[in-house]
CSV table of C-alpha atoms in Angstrom, one decimal:
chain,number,residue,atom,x,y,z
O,1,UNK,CA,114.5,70.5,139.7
O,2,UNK,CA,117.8,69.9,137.8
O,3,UNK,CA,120.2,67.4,137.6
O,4,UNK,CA,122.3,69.5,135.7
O,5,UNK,CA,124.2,73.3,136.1
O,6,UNK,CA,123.9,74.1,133.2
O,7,UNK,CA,120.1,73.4,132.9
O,8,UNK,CA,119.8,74.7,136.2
O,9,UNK,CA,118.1,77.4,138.0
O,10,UNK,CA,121.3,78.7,139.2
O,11,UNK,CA,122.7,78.8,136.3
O,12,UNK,CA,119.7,80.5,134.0
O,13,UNK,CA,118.2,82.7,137.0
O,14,UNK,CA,120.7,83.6,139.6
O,15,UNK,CA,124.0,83.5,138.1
O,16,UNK,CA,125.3,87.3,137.5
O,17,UNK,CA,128.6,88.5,135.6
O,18,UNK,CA,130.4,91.3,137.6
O,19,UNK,CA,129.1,94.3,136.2
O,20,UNK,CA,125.3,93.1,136.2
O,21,UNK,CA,126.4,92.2,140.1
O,22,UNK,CA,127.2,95.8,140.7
O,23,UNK,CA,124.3,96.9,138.9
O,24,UNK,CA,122.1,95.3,141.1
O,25,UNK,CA,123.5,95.9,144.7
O,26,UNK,CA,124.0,99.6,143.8
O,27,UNK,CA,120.4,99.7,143.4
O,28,UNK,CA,119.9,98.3,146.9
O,29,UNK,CA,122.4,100.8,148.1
O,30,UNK,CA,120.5,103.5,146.5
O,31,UNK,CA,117.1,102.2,148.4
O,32,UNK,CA,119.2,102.2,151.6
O,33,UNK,CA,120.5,105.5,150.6
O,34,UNK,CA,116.5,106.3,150.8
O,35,UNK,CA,114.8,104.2,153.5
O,36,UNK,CA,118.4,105.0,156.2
O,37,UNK,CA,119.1,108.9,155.4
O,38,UNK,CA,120.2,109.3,158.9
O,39,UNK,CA,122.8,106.5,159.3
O,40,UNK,CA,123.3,104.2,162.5
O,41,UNK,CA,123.9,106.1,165.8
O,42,UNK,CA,125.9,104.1,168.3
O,43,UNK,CA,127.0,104.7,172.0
O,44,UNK,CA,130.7,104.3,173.0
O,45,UNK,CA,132.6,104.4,176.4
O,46,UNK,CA,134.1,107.3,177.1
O,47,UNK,CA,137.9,106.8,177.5
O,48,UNK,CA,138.5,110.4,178.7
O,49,UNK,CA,137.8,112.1,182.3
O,50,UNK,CA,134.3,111.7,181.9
O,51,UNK,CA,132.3,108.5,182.1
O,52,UNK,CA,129.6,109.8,180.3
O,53,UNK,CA,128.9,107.4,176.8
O,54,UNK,CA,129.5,109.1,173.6
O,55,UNK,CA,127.4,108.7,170.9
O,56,UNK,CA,128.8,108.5,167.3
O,57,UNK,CA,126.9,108.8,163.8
O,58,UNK,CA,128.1,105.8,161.2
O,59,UNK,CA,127.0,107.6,157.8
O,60,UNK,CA,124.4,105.2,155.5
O,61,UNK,CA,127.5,105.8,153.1
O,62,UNK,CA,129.8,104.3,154.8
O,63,UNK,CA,130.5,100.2,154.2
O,64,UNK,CA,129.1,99.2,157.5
O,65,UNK,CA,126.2,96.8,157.5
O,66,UNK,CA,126.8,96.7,153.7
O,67,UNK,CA,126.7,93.4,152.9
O,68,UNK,CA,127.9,93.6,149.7
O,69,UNK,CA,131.2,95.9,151.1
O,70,UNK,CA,131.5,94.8,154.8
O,71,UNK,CA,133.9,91.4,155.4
O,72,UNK,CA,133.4,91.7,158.7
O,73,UNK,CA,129.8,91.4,158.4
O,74,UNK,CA,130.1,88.4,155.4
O,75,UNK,CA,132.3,86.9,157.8
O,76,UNK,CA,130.2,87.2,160.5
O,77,UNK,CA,127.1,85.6,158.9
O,78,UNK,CA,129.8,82.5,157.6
O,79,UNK,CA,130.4,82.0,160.8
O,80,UNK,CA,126.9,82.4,162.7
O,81,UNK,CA,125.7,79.8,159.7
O,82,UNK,CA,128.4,77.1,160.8
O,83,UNK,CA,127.7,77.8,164.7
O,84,UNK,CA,124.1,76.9,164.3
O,85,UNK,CA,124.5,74.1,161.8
O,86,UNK,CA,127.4,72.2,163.9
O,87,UNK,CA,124.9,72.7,166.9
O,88,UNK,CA,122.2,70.9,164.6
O,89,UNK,CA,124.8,68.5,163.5
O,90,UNK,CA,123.6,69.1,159.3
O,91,UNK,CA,125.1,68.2,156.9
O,92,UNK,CA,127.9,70.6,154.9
O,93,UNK,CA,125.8,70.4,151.6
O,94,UNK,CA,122.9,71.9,153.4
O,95,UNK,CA,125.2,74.7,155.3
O,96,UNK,CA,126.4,75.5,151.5
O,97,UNK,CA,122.6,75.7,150.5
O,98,UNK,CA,122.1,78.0,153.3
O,99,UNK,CA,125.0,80.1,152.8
O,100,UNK,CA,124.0,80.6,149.0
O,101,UNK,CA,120.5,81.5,150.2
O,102,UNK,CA,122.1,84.2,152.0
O,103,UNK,CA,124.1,85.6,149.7
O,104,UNK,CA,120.9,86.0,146.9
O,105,UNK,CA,118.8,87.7,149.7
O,106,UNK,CA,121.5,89.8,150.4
O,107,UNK,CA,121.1,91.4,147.1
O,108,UNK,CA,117.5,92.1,147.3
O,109,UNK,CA,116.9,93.5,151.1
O,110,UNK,CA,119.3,95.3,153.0
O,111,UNK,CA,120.6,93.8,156.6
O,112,UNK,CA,118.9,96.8,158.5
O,113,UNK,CA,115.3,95.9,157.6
O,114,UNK,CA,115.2,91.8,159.0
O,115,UNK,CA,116.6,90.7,161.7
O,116,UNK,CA,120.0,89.0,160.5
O,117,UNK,CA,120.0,86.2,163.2
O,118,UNK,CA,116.3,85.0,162.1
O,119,UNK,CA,117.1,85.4,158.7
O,120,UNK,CA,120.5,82.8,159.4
O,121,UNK,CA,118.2,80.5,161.2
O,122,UNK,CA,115.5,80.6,158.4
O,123,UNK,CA,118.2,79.9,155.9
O,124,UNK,CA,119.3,76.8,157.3
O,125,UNK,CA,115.5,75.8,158.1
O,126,UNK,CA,114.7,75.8,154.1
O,127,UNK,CA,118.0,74.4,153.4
O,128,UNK,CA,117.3,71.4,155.7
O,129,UNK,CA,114.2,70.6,153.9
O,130,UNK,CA,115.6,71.0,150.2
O,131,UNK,CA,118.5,69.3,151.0
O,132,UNK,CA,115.9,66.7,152.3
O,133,UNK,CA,117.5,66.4,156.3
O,134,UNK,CA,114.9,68.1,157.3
O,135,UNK,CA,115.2,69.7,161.1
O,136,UNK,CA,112.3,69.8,163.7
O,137,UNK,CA,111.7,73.7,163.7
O,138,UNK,CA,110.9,73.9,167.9
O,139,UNK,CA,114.6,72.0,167.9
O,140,UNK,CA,116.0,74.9,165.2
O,141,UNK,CA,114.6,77.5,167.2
O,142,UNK,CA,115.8,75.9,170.1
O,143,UNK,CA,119.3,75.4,169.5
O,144,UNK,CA,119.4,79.0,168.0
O,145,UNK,CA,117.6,80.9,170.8
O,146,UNK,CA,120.4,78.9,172.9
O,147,UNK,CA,123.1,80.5,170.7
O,148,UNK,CA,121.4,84.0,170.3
O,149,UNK,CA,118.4,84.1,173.1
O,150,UNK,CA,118.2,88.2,172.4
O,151,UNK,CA,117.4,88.1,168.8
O,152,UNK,CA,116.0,84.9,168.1
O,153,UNK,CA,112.4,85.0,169.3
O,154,UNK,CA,110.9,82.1,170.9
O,155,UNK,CA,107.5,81.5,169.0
O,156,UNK,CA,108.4,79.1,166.1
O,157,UNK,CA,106.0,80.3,163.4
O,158,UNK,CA,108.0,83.6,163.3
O,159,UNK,CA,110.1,81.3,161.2
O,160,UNK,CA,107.7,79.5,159.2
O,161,UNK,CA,106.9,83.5,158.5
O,162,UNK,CA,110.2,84.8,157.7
O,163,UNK,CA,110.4,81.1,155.5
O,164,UNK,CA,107.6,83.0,152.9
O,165,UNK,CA,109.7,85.7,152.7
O,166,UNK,CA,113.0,84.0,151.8
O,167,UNK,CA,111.2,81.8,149.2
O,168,UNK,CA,109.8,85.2,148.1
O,169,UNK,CA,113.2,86.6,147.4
O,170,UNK,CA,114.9,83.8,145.9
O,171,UNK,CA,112.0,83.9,143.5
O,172,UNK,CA,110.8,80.0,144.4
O,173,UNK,CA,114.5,78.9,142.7
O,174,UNK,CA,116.1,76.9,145.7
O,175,UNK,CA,118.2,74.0,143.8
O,176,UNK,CA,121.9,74.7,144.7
O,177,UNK,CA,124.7,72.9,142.6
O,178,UNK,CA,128.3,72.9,144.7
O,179,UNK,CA,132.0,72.7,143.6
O,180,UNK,CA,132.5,69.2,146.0
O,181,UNK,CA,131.3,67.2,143.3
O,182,UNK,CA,133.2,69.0,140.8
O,183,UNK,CA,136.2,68.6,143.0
O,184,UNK,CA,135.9,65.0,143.5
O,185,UNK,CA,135.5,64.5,139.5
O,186,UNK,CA,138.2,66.5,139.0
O,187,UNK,CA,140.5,64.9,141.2
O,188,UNK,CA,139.2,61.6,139.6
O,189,UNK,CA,140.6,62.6,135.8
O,190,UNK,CA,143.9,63.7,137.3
O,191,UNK,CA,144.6,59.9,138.3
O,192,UNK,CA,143.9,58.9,134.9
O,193,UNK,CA,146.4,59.1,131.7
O,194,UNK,CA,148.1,61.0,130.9
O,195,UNK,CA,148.0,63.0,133.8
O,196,UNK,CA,148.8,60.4,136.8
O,197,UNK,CA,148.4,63.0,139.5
O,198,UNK,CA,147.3,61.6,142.8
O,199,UNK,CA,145.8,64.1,144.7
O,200,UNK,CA,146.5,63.2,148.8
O,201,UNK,CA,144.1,63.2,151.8
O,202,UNK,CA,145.2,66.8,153.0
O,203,UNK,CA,145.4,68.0,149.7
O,204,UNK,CA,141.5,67.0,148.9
O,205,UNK,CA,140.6,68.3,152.7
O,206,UNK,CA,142.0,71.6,152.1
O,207,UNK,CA,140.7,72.1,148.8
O,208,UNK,CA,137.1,71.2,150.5
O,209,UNK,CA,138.0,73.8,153.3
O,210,UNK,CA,138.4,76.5,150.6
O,211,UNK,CA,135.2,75.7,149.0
O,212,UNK,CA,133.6,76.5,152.7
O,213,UNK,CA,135.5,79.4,152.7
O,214,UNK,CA,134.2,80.6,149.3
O,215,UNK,CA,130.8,81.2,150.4
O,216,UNK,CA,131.8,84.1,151.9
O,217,UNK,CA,132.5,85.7,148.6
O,218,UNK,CA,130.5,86.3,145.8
O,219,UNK,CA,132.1,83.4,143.5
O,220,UNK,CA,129.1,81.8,143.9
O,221,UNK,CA,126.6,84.3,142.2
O,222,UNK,CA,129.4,84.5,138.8
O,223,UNK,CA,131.0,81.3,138.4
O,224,UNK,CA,130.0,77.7,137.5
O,225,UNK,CA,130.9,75.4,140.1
O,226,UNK,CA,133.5,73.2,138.4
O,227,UNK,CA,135.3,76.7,138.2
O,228,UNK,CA,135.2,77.4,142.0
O,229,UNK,CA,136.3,73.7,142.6
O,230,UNK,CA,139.5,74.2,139.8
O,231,UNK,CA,140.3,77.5,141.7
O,232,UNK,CA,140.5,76.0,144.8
O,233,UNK,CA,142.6,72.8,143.8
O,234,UNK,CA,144.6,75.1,142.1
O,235,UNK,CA,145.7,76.9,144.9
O,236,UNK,CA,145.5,73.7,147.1
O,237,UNK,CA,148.7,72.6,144.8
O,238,UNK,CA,150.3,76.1,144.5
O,239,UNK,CA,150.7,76.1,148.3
O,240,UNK,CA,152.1,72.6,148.6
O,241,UNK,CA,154.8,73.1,146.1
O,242,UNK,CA,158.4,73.9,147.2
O,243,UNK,CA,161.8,74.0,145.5
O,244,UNK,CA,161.8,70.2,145.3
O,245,UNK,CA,161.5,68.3,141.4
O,246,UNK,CA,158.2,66.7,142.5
O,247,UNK,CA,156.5,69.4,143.5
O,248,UNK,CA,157.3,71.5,140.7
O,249,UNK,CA,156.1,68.7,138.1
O,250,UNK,CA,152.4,68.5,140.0
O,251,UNK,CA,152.7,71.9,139.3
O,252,UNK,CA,153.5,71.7,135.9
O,253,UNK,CA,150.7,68.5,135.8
O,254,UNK,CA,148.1,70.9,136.8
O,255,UNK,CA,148.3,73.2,135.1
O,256,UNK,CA,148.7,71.3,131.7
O,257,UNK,CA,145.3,69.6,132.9
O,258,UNK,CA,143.5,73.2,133.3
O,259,UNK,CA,144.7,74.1,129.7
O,260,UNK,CA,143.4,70.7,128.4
O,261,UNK,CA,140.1,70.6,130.4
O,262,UNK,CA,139.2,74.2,128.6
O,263,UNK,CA,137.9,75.7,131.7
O,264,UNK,CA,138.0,79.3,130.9
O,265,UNK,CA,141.5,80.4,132.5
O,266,UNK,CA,140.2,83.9,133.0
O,267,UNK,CA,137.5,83.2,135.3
O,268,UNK,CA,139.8,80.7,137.4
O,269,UNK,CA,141.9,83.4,138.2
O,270,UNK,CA,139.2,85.8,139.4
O,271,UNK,CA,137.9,83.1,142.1
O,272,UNK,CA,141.8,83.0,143.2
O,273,UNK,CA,141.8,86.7,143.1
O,274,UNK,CA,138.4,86.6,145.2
O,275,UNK,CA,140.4,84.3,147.6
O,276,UNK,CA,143.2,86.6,148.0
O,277,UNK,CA,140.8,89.8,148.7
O,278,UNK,CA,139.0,87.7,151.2
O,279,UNK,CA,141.7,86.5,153.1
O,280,UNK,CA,143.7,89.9,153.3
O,281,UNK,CA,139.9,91.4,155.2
O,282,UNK,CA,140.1,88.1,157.3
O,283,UNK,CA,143.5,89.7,158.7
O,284,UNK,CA,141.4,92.5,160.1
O,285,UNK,CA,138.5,90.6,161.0
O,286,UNK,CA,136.8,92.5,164.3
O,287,UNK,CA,134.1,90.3,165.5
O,288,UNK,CA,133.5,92.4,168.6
O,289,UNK,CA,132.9,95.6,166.2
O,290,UNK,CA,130.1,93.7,164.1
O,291,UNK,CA,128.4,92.2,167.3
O,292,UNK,CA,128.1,95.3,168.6
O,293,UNK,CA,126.6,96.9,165.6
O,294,UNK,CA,124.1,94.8,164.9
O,295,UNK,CA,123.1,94.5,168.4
O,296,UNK,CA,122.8,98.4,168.2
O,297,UNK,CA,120.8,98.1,165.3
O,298,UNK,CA,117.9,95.3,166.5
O,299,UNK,CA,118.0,96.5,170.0
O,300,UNK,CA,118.0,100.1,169.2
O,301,UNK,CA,115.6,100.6,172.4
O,302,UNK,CA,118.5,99.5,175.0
O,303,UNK,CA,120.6,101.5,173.2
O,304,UNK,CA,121.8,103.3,176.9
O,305,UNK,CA,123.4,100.2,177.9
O,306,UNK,CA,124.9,99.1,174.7
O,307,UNK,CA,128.0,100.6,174.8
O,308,UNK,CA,131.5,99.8,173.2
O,309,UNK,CA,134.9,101.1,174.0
O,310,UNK,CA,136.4,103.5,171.1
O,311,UNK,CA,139.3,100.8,170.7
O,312,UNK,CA,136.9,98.7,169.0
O,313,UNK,CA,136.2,101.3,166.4
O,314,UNK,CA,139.7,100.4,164.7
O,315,UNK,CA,138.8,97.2,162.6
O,316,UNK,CA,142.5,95.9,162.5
O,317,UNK,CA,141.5,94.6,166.5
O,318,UNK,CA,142.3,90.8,165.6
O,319,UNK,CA,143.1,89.5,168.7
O,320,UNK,CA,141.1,86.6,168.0
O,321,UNK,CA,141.7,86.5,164.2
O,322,UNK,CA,138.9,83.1,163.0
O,323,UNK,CA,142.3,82.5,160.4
O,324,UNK,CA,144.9,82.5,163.3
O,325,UNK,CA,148.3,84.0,162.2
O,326,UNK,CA,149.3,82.1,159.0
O,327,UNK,CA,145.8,83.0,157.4
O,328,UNK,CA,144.9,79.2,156.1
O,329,UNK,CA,141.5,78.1,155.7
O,330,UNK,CA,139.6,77.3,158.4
O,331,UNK,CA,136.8,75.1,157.9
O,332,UNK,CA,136.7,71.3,156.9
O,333,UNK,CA,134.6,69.1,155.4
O,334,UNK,CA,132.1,67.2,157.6
C-alpha cells in the first residue's frame, strides 16, 4: 500500500499514455476479432406487414459491446455501478474504486466472455473491502439480484469466484488514488495569497460531479489525479463566468494559478477534451439499445422472445437522455 501517487501502484503499474492505451485494447480487439468471428445475431420486431421477428447480424467489427469504443455501453456500466451502490448506500470513494476496477478489466477481457452484471457487482464487492466498508455478500447479492434477478445468480460464492478472477486481472494492484482530495487541496491554495479565490458550495459540488462523471472515460488510466481534479475545476469556473468583471478576474485567477502550480497544461486540456467527447455521446445515449444487447448476448437461449423494435436500432433515441437537455453533470457527491 501507498500513501502516495506517485509511489503508487497506479501510478508505476496501471497508468498508460495514449498510444500504449491503444496498443493494448487493439490487442484485445484482435482476440475478439478471433474468439467472436461471427458477430452478435439479434432478433427485431418486424415493423412491416408481417409479424414475423427479423433477425439482424451486428459484425465483431463494429463498436458495439466494445468497451473501449461503445459510450453507450461505458455509460451503461457508470450507471449500473451507481444503481447498486446507492441501493447499498457505499460510500462514493468506494464507487470510484469500483468504477476504476472496471475500467482496468475492461482492457484485459472482452464484455462477451463474463457476464457484465456479475462483474459490476464483484467490483463493488472488492471495492467495499479495500475501501474498508465492507458489505455482507448475501446482502450484495441481494440487493443486485433485486436490481437485475436475470443475470445476477442467486448462489453467493459465484461472487467470491468471479472476485479471484478480478484480482487476477488487476494483477493483485487494488489501491486507487482519486482527484477529490486533490480538489479539496486545490481549492485550499486558491484561498491563500496571492490568489484569494474562494471557490463556492456549488462550485466545489459540481466540480465533484465531474469527477463522478470522469470515470466513464479513460482519464483515469493516463492522468495523475491532481490533473483530473484541475480539469474539472477548470471547467467548473469556465462555465460560471459571464460578461460580468468578477467573473472574468476568477477566470483570469485560475488560470494564473494553473501556470504557477506547473501542472502540465497539455494534459489538462486532454481531460477537458475527454469531457467534451463524453458529453457530446451522452446526447445520444440509448439505454434501451444497450439493454437489449447485452440481454441478447447472456440470454442468447431466449433469444425467440427477446425482441426489439428497429427504432431502437438508431442510437440518437434519447428520450430519456441520463444528462437531460442542457447536458450538465449528473452525479453529486455523497
Amino acid at each position: 500500500m501507498s500513501a502516495s501517487y506517485w509511489d503508487s501502484s497506479q501510478r508505476h503499474k496501471w497508468q498508460y499514455s495514449r498510444e500504449s492505451l491503444a496498443r493494448a485494447r487493439h490487442k484485445l480487439w484482435l482476440l475478439e476479432c478471433q474468439l467472436y468471428p461471427q458477430g452478435t445475431n439479434i432478433t427485431m420486431e418486424n415493423s412491416g406487414k408481417d409479424s414475423q421477428p427479423v433477425t439482424k447480424n451486428i459484425p465483431i467489427t463494429h463498436r458495439d459491446l466494445h468497451y473501449d469504443r461503445d459510450y453507450n455501453l461505458r455509460i451503461y456500466c457508470y450507471f449500473l455501478i451507481m444503481k447498486l451502490g446507492r441501493r447499498l448506500n457505499v460510500r462514493q470513494y468506494a464507487l470510484a474504486t469500483a468504477h476504476v476496477y472496471l475500467s482496468r478489466f475492461c482492457l484485459k477481457a472482452s464484455i462477451r466472455e463474463v457476464n457484465l452484471y456479475l462483474l459490476v457487482t464483484t467490483c463493488i464487492y472488492l471495492a467495499c473491502k479495500v475501501e474498508e466498508c465492507p458489505q455482507h455478500i448475501r446482502t450484495l447479492v441481494n440487493e443486485a439480484r433485486s436490481l437485475w434477478p436475470e443475470f445476477v445468480p442467486p448462489d453467493p460464492t459465484k461472487v467470491t469466484e468471479f472476485e479471484f478472477y478480478l484480482i487476477e486481472e488487476l494483477q493483485s494492484y487494488m489501491i486507487v488514488h482519486y482527484p477529490y482530495r486533490s480538489m479539496e487541496q486545490i481549492a485550499n491554495s486558491l484561498q491563500k495569497e496571492p490568489y484569494n479565490l474562494v471557490l463556492s458550495q456549488d462550485d466545489m459540488q459540481n466540480s465533484w460531479s465531474l469527477i463522478n462523471d470522469s470515470y466513464i472515460t479513460d482519464v483515469h488510466l493516463l492522468y495523475a489525479p491532481h490533473v483530473i481534479a484541475m480539469a474539472c475545476l477548470f471547467i467548473t469556473v469556465c462555465l460560471r463566468t459571464n460578461n460580468s468583471h468578477a467573473s472574468q478576474s476568477n477566470q483570469t485567477i485560475f488560470n494564473r494559478f494553473m501556470a504557477d502550480s506547473q501542472v502540465d497544461l497539455q494534459e489538462v486540456m486532454d481531460t477537458i477534451q475527454d469531457f467534451v467527447t463524453l458529453y457530446d455521446h451522452w446526447d445520444k445515449y440509448n439505454e434501451p439499445w444497450i439493454k437489449f444487447l447485452l440481454h441478447n448476448l447472456y440470454l442468447r437461449p431466449h433469444a425467440a422472445t427477446n425482441t426489439i423494435t428497429a427504432a431502437s436500432l438508431n442510437p440518437i433515441n434519447t428520450s430519456n437522455s441520463a444528462l437531460g437537455s442542457n447536458g450538465s453533470a449528473l452525479t453529486s457527491g455523497t
